[in-house]
Each structure stands twice: as structure tokens, then as C-alpha cells.
Amino acid sequence: MPAHALPHAPGTSPAAPDHLATLPAHVAHWARRTPGRRAFVFADHPSPGLRGSHRTLTWQRVDVRTRAVAARIADTVAPGERVALLSPQGTEYVIGFLAALTAGTVAVPLFTPDLPGHADRLAGVLADARPSAVLTTSAAAGTVRAFLEAHDLRPRLIVTDLVPDEEAGDRQPPVLDEQATAYLQYTSGSTRFPAGVEISHANVVANARQALAAYGADTLRLTMVGWLPLYHDMGLVLSVAAPVVRGLLSVLMDPVAFLQRPARWLRLLSDHPGALSAAPNFAYDYCAAVVTDEDKAGLRLDRVAALANGSEPVRPETADRFHAAFAGLGLPADVHCPSYGLAEATVFVSAHRPGQPLRRYALDREALAAGKALPVAPGDPAAVLLAACGEPVGQRVRIVDPATATVLPTGEVGEIWVQGPNTGRGYAGSERQTRETFHARLGRLPGHWLRTGDLGTMLDGQLLVTGRLKDLIIVDGRNHYPQDVEGTAQAAHPAIRPDRLAAFAVPVPVTGAVIAAESAVVVAEHARGLPPQARDPEEVAAAVRAAVSARHGLRLAAVLLVPPGTVPRTSSGKVSRTLARARYLSGSYEFPERGTS
């Protein structure tokens, strides 16, 4: 139990029986045990205010609505067929997801076609998933229908909020096989085109229990507060699966409402003692930068239980800035929980425990590039600062040499391999990729291991994530982490928009060489609202080149300053270095300053 929460400790309550192996079984359990207790609240913000209007569902209503929509699904498609969710954020999304599972179909959590910049991704995923039916709401039905017709997609459309309660009837839902696929979780696509991970009923229940234990919600009656999209793995598990497994209240808001006024999120944290929430690095920095003193009036953050940060890697300075901005509202210093996970493991792998000081590590940059985690003084100019992502819960983690598939000693950097009941079944429709990623063998250790593609190390029993294997920039035989280069670049000139830039490697043909050498490129958005003289491309490029050369010994082949919104991002908000690289190589960035050497 977090030490800071002792004066305001949330109540405890019995957990659901261990034999319940699916989310629908948990919904039925809580509907019987606590029918009138609040289950889900959606905070809608149609006006500029902070509080918004709330729509509430009790466990009884969740059960009735889930069974009614499940009956309609069962009358429309066969068990095992795929059902895509193209609903707005809110309680209807939750009902649709749970109903698809209850009906014995395979849910495909997606988003409405009006999500800016992601129409092509949605069309591609739908073509890959081939759903037999699509769930949406009456508010979004017109947009969804037009999108499906425009892309020559013809699944049957079910408008969930128009399904009457009476369809629940006395029909008994099918008995679910806990090892069968419950849903396809499409990866964010930060390093390649999104792939559908098959998550079984047992996987998601196991991962929900692991996350609950990591953040202290397995015994305490915490409240989940979330704005992360429900089609995102972390949003789905923390805001839907975990509260369903534990019988907790889940308070939802729309990601757009957060982006418009981030203080709305803080208001929900203040209004719900014992709040557990999650957000990426940028959200904490965003709050610290834009929430005004007027917004802070009346907020109490002394009862926040845990704030997970699922970025890779997690920056300790982000937690420091957020705490400095809101310590005056009572925010405890020990609620920050750097976490690590990925869709292939359902989502959660490891986390720092709430109630403990952040574990910070300053590592030598040159040694880290060479594969060694060598601690140095925090003030060392050659230091890379990382926050530890704690210890795994209910699963095993090893740091492995990806070339030899052997476990590396403590303090060496390698690929993170995971094994546990939360590891997904594989990639839908791709046996080769499934074998390569999900069926790795590790010496004489039993069972299959999941190759995450992420780089990290273990120090003092703590997992430190250092980057992505596929994103690593290798120039002249030296390794450079792109997020490290990006951090240096964005600090080099005030015109660069924070967290809206990509560093990546590109081939450089060498005369007479058998293979091309590689060099590095930085593509960065300029901040909004700057006059041309404040964002001179040559001036910015010169500053970035000088900073990256001095700090990393890396000569950049090009530095491009591009307009806001042109560095591509995934549906979960991460910069897609792979797509940025593809756009660069295809010549899509047609700007005068290419910074060639």
C-alpha cells in the first residue's frame, strides 16, 4: 500500500473468485454481487468547462446492455468471426467490446474514421482483419457507413445504442474457451505496418490481474481514471479489463477532451480519491506546461494513488516537471510509476511500485551505445538519464543477446524477452512472424519466449528500457539511440516542437562498397505560431548539427524543419520513425533545407 495514501486509504473489498477465466464471467459475477454499484462513468465535455456531464452505468446495466448487444451479434455473425469496434470513446465502446466477447466472436478494437490522419491505417487494418460485422453508435453510424462504402468494405453494421434491452432476454450466452482468441490487438505501427495480435480470454484476465497487483489495486478499492483511447492496449486493459476483473469503478474521458484542456484529467483525478491513471511522457509534460493557476483552483491531488507512464524509455525529468507543477496541490512525489509493456504481451510487463521513490539511473552514453549499462554521476555531461520500470509481476523477463539467444549478465544491454500467461497467441494470419516473435527458445529454459524487439538491461533487479532494436541508428560501427539524438536535437533550438521529431538511419551508397553505409537524418516539426524569422531552417539545422555532433559524435546527413503535423504518428500518439523514414526516402518532404553535407 502506498505510504502517502495512509491518511486517505481507499477501502478494501473481496476479489472475484479465481476460477473466473473470462471478462464476461466477471461482468456476470459483479452484476450478481453488486448490481447497483457504479461500474463505468463517461465524462463528456461538449462545452469548454472542466467538469463536463457524466453518464453512469452500474454493474447491472453493464450486464443487461452487454447481453442485449451480444444477442444481436449472435444473430448476425457466427462464433469465432471477427467484429470490429468503430465507436467513439465512451460507455458504448465498453459495451460493444464486452458484448463481442460474450457472443463468442473475436473483437477488433479500432476507432471511428474521423480520427485525424489515420483513415489509411483504419482502411488497412479493416482489410487485414476482414470483420464480418462492425459495431458503432447512432452518432457515428453515418460516418462509419460512408467510410465502409468508400473503401468497398461490406461488413454488417450494428448500432449498439439502438439495440433494446429486451434482446438480452433469457438467452444463455455460449460457454467460452478461455484459450480461444478474445480479440485482436493491433500494434501501434511505430516500427512497421500494424499487425493483429491474438489475445485470448485467459491472456487478458491474467494481464489485468498482473497490472492490478503492480499498481496496488489488487487489494485496495482504487478508481481507474483514463483518457487513453480504448482501442489502445493500455487504455483497454487499464480502463476496461482491470476494472471488470476487480469490480472497480472506471472513469473515462475522450482523448480529444484531454488535448483541448488537460486540466480536465486533473479534475477527474481530484474528484476520485484513490485514482489510478496512465499517460505517456508527453501528457505529463503537456500538463506541466499549459495548466494555468486558474485551472488548478480547487484541485486536490493528495489522494492520487498511482500515475503510470508507459513511454519507452521513461524520462525521469518528466516526472520531476510534473511534480514541480502540481506539488502545491498535494501531489505526492511517490505516485509516479514508470512502466513497460507491449501489445504482444497483452500490454503490461513491469512497473515501478507506487509509494516508493523513483529509481533513477545515470548511464554513460558511450558505454550504453556499446551495450554496457555503466553508472556515472547524474551531473556528468555524458550521462543518459533513465527511470527504471520496476520488476515484472506474474511473468519472467530476461535480457538476451539477440544474435546468440543467450542470457546476458546483469548490466549488459540486450533484447528484452518475456514469458508468462499474458503472452499473446501470435500474429493473426502470419505463422512465420508468430514463430519468430512468440516461439523463441532460450537455452535449456522451458517453454517459448516472446521476443519484444525492445532493448534494455537489468540493474539492481530493476528493468531499464533503452530503446527499440529496429530503431537503433548504427553509423561507422557505433550505436545511437534515436530518442537520445531527438532529445539533443529538440533542446538545440527553441523553434523545434517538443516530442514532434524523428531521428533515423538512411543508406548512403559508397563507391566500390558491397553494401551501403548508413548515416542519420533528423526530421523535426517547428512550433506552431512562429514567424518565419524565428524558424529559419538553416539556423535550426546548424544548431541541431552542432549539438548532435558535440554530444554524440554523430554527423547528420540532413536536418529538415517541417510544418506542424507532418511528422507521422501512430494511432497511440507515438512518433512513427519508420513512416518518417519512408517519407524521407520517397522524397515526400519537399523543403528547401535538406542539410546535405
Short mmCIF file of N, CA, C and O in Angstrom, two decimals, residues 47 75 83 112 143 158-159 212 217 345 386 412 431 541 544 575 591:
data_model
loop_
_atom_site.label_atom_id
_atom_site.label_comp_id
_atom_site.label_asym_id
_atom_site.label_seq_id
_atom_site.Cartn_x
_atom_site.Cartn_y
_atom_site.Cartn_z
N SER A 47 -18.82 21.30 -23.76
CA SER A 47 -18.57 22.74 -23.62
C SER A 47 -17.15 22.94 -23.09
O SER A 47 -16.49 21.98 -22.66
N ASP A 75 -27.00 -13.12 -33.46
CA ASP A 75 -27.99 -13.28 -34.52
C ASP A 75 -27.46 -12.81 -35.87
O ASP A 75 -28.12 -13.04 -36.91
N VAL A 83 -15.47 -9.09 -35.18
CA VAL A 83 -16.38 -7.96 -35.04
C VAL A 83 -15.55 -6.73 -34.67
O VAL A 83 -14.94 -6.68 -33.61
N THR A 112 -13.19 5.45 -34.83
CA THR A 112 -14.06 6.00 -35.86
C THR A 112 -13.23 6.62 -36.99
O THR A 112 -12.09 7.04 -36.77
N THR A 143 -21.01 8.38 -40.53
CA THR A 143 -19.60 8.48 -40.91
C THR A 143 -19.01 7.10 -41.18
O THR A 143 -18.27 6.89 -42.14
N ILE A 158 -23.89 -2.92 -36.89
CA ILE A 158 -24.75 -3.00 -35.70
C ILE A 158 -24.59 -1.71 -34.91
O ILE A 158 -23.47 -1.36 -34.50
N VAL A 159 -25.68 -0.99 -34.72
CA VAL A 159 -25.66 0.26 -33.95
C VAL A 159 -26.04 -0.10 -32.51
O VAL A 159 -27.22 -0.34 -32.21
N LEU A 212 -3.14 -5.00 -11.92
CA LEU A 212 -3.78 -4.64 -10.64
C LEU A 212 -2.81 -4.84 -9.49
O LEU A 212 -2.69 -3.99 -8.59
N ALA A 217 -3.82 -2.22 -6.83
CA ALA A 217 -5.28 -2.26 -6.93
C ALA A 217 -5.83 -3.66 -6.73
O ALA A 217 -7.03 -3.87 -6.89
N ALA A 345 2.33 -8.76 -25.38
CA ALA A 345 2.19 -9.30 -24.02
C ALA A 345 0.85 -8.85 -23.42
O ALA A 345 0.74 -8.71 -22.20
N LEU A 386 17.74 7.68 -17.12
CA LEU A 386 16.63 6.77 -17.33
C LEU A 386 15.94 6.50 -16.00
O LEU A 386 16.57 6.48 -14.94
N GLU A 412 24.40 -5.64 -18.82
CA GLU A 412 24.61 -5.61 -20.26
C GLU A 412 23.28 -5.37 -20.97
O GLU A 412 22.22 -5.81 -20.51
N GLU A 431 2.08 -17.04 -39.72
CA GLU A 431 2.77 -18.10 -38.98
C GLU A 431 4.25 -17.83 -38.85
O GLU A 431 4.85 -18.09 -37.80
N ALA A 541 18.99 24.00 -38.51
CA ALA A 541 19.80 22.86 -38.90
C ALA A 541 21.23 22.98 -38.36
O ALA A 541 21.81 22.00 -37.89
N VAL A 544 21.19 22.20 -34.62
CA VAL A 544 20.98 20.76 -34.36
C VAL A 544 22.24 19.98 -34.70
O VAL A 544 22.68 19.11 -33.94
N VAL A 575 5.58 8.89 -32.20
CA VAL A 575 6.17 9.23 -33.49
C VAL A 575 6.53 7.93 -34.21
O VAL A 575 7.13 7.03 -33.62
N PHE A 591 11.25 20.26 -48.94
CA PHE A 591 11.52 21.55 -48.30
C PHE A 591 12.92 21.99 -48.70
O PHE A 591 13.80 21.17 -48.97
#
